[in-house]
PDB file of N, CA and C in Angstrom:
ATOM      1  N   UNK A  24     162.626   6.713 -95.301  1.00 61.00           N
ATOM      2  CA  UNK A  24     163.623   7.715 -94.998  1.00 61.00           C
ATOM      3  C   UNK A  24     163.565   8.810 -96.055  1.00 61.00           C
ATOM      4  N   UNK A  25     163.447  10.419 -95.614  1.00 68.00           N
ATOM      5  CA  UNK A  25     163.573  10.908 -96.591  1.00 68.00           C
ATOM      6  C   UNK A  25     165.051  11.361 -96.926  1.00 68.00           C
ATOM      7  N   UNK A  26     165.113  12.318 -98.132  1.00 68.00           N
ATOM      8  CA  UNK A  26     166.212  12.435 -99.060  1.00 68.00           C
ATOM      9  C   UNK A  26     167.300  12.670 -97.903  1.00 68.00           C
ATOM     10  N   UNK A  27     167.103  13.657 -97.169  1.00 73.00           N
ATOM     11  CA  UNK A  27     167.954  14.955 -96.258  1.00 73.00           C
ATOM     12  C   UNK A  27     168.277  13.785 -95.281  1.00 73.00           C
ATOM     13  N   UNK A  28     167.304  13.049 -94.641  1.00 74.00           N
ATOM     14  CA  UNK A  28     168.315  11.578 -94.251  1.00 74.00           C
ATOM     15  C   UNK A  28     169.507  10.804 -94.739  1.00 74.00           C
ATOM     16  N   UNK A  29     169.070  10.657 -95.551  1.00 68.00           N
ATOM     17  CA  UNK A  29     169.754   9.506 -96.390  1.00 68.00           C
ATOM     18  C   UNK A  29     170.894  10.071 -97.023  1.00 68.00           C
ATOM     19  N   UNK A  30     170.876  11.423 -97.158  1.00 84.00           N
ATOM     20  CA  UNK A  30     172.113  12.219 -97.574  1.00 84.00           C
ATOM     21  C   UNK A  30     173.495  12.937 -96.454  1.00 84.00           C
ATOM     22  N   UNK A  31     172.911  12.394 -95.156  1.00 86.00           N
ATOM     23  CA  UNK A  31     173.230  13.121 -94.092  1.00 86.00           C
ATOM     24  C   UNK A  31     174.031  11.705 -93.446  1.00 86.00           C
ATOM     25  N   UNK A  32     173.138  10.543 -93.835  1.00 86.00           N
ATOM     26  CA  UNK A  32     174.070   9.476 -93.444  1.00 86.00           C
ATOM     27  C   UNK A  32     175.238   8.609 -94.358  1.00 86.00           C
ATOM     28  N   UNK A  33     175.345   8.853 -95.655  1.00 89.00           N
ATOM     29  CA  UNK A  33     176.107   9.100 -97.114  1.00 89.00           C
ATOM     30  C   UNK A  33     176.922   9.957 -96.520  1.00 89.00           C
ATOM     31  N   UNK A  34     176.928  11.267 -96.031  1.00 89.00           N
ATOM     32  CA  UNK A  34     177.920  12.246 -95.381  1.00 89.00           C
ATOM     33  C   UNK A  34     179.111  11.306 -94.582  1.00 89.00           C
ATOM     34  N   UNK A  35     177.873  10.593 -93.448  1.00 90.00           N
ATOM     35  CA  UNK A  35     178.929  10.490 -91.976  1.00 90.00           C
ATOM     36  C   UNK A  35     179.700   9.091 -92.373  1.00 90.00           C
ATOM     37  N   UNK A  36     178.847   8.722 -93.149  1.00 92.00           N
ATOM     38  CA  UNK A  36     180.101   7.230 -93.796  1.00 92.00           C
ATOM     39  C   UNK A  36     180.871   7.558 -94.613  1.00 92.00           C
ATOM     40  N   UNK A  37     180.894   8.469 -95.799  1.00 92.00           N
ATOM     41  CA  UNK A  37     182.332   9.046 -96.292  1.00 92.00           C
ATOM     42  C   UNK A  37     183.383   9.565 -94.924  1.00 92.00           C
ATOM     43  N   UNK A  38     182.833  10.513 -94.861  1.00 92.00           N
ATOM     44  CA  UNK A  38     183.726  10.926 -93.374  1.00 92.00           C
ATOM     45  C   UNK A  38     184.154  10.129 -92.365  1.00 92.00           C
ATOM     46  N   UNK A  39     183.814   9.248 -91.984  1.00 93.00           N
ATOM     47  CA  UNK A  39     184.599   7.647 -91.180  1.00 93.00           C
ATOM     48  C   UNK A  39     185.415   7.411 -92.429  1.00 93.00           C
ATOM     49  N   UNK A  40     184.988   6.956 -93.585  1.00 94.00           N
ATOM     50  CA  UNK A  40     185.960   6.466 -94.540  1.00 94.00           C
ATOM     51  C   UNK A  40     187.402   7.462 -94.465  1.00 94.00           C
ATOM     52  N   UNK A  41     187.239   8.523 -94.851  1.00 93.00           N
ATOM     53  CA  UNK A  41     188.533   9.346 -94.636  1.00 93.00           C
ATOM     54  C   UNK A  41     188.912   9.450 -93.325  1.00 93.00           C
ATOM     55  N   UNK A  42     188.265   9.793 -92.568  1.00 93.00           N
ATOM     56  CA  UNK A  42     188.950   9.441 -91.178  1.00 93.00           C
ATOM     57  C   UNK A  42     189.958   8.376 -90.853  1.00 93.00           C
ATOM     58  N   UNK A  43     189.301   7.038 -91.357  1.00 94.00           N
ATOM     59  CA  UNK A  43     190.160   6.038 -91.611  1.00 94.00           C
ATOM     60  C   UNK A  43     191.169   6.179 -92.018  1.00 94.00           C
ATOM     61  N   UNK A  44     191.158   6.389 -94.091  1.00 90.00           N
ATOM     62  CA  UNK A  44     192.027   6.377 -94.630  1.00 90.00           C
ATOM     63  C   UNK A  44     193.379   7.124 -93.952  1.00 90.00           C
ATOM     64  N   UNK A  45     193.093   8.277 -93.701  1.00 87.00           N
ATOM     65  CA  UNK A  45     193.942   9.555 -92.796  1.00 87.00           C
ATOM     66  C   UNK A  45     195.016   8.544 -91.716  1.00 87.00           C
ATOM     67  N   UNK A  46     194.269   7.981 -90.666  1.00 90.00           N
ATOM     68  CA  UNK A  46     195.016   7.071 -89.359  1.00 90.00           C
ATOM     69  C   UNK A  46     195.865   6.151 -90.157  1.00 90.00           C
ATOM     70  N   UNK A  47     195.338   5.733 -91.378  1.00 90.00           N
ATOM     71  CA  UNK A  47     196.539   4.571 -92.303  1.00 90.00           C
ATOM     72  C   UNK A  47     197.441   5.258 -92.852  1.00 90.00           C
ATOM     73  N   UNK A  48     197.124   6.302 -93.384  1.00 85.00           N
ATOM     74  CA  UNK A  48     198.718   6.982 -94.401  1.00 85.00           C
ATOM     75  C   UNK A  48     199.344   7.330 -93.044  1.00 85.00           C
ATOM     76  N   UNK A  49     198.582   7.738 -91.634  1.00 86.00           N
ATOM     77  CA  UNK A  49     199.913   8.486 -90.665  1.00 86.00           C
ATOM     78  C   UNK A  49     200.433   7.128 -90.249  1.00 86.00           C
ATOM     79  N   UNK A  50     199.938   6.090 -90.228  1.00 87.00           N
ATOM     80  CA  UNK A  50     200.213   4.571 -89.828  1.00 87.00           C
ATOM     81  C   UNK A  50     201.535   4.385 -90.136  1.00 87.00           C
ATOM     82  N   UNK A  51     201.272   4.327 -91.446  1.00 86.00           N
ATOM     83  CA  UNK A  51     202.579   3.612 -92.639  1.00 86.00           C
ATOM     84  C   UNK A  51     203.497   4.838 -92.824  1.00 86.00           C
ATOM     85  N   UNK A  52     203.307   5.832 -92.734  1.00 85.00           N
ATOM     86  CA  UNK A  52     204.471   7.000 -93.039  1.00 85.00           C
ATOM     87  C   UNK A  52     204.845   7.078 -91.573  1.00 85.00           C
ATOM     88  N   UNK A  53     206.468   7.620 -91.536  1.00 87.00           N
ATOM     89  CA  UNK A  53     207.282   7.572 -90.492  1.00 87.00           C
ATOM     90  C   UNK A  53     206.950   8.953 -89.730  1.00 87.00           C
ATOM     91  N   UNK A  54     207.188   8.795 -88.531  1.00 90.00           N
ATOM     92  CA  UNK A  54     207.092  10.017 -87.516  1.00 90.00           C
ATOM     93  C   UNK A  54     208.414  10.960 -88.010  1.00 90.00           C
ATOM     94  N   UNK A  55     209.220  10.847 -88.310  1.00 92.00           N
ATOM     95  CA  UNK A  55     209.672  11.945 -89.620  1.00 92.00           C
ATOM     96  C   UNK A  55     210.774  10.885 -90.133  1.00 92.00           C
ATOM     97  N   UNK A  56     211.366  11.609 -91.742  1.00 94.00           N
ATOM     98  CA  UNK A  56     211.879  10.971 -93.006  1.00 94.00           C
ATOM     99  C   UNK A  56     212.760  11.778 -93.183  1.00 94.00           C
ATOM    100  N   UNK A  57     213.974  11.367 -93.907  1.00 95.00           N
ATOM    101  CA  UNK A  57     214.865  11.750 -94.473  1.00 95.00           C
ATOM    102  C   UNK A  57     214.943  11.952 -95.747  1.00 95.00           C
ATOM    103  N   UNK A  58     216.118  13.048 -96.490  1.00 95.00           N
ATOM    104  CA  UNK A  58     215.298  13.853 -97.610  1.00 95.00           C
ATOM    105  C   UNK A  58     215.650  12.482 -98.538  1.00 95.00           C
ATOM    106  N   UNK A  59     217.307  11.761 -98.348  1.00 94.00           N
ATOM    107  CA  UNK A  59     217.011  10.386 -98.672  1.00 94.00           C
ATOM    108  C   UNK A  59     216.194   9.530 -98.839  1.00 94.00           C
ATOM    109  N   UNK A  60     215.546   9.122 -98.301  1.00 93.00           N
ATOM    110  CA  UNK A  60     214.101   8.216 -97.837  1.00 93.00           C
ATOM    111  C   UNK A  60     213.250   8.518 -98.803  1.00 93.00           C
ATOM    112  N   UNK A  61     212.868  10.298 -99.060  1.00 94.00           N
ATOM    113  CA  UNK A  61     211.688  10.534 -99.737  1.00 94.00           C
ATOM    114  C   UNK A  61     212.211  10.377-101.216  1.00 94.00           C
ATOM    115  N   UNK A  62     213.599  10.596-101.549  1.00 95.00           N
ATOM    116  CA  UNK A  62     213.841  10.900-103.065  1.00 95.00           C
ATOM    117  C   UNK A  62     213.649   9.322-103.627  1.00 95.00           C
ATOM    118  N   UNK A  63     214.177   8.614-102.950  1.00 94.00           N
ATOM    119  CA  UNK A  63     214.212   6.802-103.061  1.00 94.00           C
ATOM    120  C   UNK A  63     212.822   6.358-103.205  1.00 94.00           C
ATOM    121  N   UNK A  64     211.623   7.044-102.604  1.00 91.00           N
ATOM    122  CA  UNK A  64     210.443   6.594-102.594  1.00 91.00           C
ATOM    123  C   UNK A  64     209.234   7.297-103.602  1.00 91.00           C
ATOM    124  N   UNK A  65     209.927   8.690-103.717  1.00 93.00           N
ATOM    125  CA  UNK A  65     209.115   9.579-104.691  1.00 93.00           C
ATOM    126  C   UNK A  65     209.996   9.210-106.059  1.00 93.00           C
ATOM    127  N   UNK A  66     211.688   9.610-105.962  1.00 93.00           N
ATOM    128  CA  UNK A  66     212.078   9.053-107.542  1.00 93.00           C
ATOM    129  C   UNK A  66     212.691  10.360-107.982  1.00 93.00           C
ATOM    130  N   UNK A  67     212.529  11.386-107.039  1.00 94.00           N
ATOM    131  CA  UNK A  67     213.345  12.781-107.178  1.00 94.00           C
ATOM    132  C   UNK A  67     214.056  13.071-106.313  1.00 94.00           C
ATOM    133  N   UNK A  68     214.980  13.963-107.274  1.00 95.00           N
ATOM    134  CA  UNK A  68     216.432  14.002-106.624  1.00 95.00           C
ATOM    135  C   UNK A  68     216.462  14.919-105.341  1.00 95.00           C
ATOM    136  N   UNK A  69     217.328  14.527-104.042  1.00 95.00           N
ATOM    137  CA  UNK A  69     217.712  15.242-103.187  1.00 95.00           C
ATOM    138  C   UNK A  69     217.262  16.759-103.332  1.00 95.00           C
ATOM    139  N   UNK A  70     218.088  16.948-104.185  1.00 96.00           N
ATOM    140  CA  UNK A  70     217.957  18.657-104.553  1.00 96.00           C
ATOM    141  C   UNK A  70     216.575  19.367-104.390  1.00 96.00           C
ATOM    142  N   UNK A  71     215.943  18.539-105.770  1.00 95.00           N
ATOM    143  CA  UNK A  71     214.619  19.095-105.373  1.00 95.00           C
ATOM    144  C   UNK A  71     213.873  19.122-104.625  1.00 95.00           C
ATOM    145  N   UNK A  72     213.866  18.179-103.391  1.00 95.00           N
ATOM    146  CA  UNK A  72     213.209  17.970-102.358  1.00 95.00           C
ATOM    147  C   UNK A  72     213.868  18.416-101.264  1.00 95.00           C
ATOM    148  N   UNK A  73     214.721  19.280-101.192  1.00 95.00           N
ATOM    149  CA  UNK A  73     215.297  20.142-100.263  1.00 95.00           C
ATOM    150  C   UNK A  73     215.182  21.631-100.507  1.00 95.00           C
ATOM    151  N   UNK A  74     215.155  21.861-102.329  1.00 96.00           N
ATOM    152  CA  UNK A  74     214.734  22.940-102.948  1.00 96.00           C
ATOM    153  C   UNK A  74     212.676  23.619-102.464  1.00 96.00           C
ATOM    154  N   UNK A  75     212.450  22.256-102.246  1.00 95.00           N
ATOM    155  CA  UNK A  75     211.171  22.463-102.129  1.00 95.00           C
ATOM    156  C   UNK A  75     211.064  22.345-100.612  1.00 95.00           C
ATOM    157  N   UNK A  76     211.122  21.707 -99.644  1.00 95.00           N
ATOM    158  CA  UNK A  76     211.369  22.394 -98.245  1.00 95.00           C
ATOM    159  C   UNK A  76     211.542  24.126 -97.810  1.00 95.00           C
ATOM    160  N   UNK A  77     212.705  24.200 -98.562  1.00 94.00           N
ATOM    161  CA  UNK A  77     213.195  25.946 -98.256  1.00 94.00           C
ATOM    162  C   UNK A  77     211.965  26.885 -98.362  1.00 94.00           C
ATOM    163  N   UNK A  78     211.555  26.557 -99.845  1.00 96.00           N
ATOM    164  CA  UNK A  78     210.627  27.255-100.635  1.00 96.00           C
ATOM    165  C   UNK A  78     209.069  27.055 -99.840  1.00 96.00           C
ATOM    166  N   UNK A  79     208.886  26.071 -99.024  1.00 95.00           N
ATOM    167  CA  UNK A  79     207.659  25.982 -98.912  1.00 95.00           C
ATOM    168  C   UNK A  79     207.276  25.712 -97.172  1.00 95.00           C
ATOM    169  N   UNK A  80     208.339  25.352 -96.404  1.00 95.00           N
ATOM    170  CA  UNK A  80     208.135  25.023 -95.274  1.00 95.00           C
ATOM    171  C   UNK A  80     209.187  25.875 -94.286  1.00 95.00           C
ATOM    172  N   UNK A  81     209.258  25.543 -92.890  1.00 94.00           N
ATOM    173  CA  UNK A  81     209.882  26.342 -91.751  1.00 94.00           C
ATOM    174  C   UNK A  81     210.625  25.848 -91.281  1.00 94.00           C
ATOM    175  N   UNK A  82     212.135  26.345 -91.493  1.00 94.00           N
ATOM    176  CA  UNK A  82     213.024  25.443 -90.898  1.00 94.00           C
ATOM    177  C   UNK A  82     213.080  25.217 -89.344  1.00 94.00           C
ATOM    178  N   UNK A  83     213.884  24.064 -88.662  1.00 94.00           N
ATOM    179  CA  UNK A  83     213.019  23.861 -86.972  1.00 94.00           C
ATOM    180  C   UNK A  83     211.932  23.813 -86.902  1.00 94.00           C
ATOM    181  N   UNK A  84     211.033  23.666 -87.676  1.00 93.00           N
ATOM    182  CA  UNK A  84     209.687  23.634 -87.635  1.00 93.00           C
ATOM    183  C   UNK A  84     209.055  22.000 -88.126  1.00 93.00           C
ATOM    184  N   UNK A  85     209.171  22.512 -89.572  1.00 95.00           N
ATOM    185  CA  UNK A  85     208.925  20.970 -90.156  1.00 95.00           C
ATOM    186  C   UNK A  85     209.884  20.830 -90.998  1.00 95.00           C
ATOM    187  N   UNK A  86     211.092  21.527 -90.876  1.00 95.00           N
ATOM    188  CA  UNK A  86     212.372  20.407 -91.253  1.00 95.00           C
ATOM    189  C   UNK A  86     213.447  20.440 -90.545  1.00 95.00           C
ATOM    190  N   UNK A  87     214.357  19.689 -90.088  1.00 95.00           N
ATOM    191  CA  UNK A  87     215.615  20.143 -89.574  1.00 95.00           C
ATOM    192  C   UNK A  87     217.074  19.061 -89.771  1.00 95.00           C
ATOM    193  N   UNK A  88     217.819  19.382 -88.895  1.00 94.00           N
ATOM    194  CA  UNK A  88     219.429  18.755 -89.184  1.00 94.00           C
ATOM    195  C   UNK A  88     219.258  17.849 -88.431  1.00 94.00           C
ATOM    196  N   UNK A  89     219.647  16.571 -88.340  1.00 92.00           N
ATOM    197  CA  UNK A  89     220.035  15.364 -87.365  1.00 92.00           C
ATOM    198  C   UNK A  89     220.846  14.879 -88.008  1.00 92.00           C
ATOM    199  N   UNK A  90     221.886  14.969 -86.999  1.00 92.00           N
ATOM    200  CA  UNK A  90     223.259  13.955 -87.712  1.00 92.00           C
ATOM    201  C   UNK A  90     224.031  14.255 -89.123  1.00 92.00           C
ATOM    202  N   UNK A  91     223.891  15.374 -89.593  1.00 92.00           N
ATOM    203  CA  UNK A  91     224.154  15.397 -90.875  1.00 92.00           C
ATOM    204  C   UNK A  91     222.796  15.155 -91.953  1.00 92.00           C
ATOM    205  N   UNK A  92     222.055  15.360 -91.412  1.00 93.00           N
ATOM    206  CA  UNK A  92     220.827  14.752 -92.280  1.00 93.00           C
ATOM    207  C   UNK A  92     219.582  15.562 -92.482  1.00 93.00           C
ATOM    208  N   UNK A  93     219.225  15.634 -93.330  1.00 95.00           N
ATOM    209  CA  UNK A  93     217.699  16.967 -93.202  1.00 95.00           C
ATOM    210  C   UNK A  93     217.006  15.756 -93.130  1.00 95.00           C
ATOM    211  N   UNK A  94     216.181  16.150 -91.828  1.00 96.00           N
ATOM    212  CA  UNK A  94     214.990  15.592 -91.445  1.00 96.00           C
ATOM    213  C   UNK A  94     213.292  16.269 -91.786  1.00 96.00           C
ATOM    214  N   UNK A  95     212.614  15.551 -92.226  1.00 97.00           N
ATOM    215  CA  UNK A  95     211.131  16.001 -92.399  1.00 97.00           C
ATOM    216  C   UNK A  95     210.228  15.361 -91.199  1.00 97.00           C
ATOM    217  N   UNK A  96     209.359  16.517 -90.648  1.00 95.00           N
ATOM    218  CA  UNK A  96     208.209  15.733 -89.894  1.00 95.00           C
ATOM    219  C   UNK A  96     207.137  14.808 -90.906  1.00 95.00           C
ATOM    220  N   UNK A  97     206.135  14.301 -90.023  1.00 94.00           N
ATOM    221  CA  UNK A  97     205.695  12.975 -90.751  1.00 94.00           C
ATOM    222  C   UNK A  97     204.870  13.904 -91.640  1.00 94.00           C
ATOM    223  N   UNK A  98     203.905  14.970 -91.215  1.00 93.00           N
ATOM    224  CA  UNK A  98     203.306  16.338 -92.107  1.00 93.00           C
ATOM    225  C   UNK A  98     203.558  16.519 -93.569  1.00 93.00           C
ATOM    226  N   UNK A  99     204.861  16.959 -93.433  1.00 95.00           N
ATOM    227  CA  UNK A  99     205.389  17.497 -94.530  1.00 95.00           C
ATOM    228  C   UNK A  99     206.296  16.548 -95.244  1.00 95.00           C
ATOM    229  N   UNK A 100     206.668  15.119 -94.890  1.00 94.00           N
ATOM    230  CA  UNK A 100     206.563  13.686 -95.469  1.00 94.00           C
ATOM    231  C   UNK A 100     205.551  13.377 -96.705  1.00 94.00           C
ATOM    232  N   UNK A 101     204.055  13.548 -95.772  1.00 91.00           N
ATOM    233  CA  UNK A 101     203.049  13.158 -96.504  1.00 91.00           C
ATOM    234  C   UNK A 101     202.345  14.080 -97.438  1.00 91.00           C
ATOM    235  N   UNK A 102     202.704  15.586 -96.998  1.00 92.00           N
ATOM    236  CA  UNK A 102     202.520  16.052 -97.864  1.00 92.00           C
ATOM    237  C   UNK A 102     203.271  16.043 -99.646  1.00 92.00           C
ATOM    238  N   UNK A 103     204.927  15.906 -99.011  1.00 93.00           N
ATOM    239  CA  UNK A 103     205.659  15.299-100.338  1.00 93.00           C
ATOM    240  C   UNK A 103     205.040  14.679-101.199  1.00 93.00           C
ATOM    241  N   UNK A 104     205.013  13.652-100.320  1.00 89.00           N
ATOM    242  CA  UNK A 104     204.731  11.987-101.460  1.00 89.00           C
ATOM    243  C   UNK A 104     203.099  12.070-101.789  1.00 89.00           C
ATOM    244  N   UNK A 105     202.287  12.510-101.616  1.00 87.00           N
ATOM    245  CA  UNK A 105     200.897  13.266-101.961  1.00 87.00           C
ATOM    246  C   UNK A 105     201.684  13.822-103.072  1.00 87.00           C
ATOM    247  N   UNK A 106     202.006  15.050-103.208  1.00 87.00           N
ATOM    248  CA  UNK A 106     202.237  15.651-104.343  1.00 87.00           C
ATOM    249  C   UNK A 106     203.350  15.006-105.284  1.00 87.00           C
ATOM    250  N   UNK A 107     204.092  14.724-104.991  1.00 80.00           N
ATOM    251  CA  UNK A 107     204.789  13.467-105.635  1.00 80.00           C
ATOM    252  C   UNK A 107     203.965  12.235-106.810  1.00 80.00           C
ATOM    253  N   UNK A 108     202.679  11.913-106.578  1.00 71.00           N
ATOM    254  CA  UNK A 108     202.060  10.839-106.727  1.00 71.00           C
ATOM    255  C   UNK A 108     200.828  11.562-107.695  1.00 71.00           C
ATOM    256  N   UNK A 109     200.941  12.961-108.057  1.00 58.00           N
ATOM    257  CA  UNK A 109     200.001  13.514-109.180  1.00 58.00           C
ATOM    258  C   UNK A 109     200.382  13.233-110.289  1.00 58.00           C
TER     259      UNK A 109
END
């Protein structure tokens, strides 16, 4: 096999690997979260994680009200706790 092979199939098995990984974090993270949920799981306060919604996302979009409650889609969930976890 030469190099340009063997580097091309090194490619498509990383890429299944993340593919994977990707279907497991949307697995285990909720189809959307509460700003509760994330501060309990990241370790920061409400505030800031509502401070950082405003600042960075679309309200009705990927955040909104239920019940008294700011809701996050699963998106901008995982994007949290991703940045949360640096």
């Amino acid at each position: 096999m030469n190099k340009n092979n063997l580097n091309s199939i090194e490619y498509l098995e990383i890429k299944n690997m993340l593919c994977e990984l990707t279907n497991m974090v949307k697995m285990l993270t909720p189809q959307k979260a509460s700003i509760s949920y994330l501060s309990s799981i990241t370790g920061r306060s409400r505030q800031s994680i509502r401070q950082f919604l405003i600042n960075n996302f679309e309200p009705e979009v990927d955040f909104w009200i239920t019940n008294g409650r700011i809701c996050v889609s699963q998106k901008v969930a995982i994007t949290i706790l991703m940045r949360s976890s640096k």
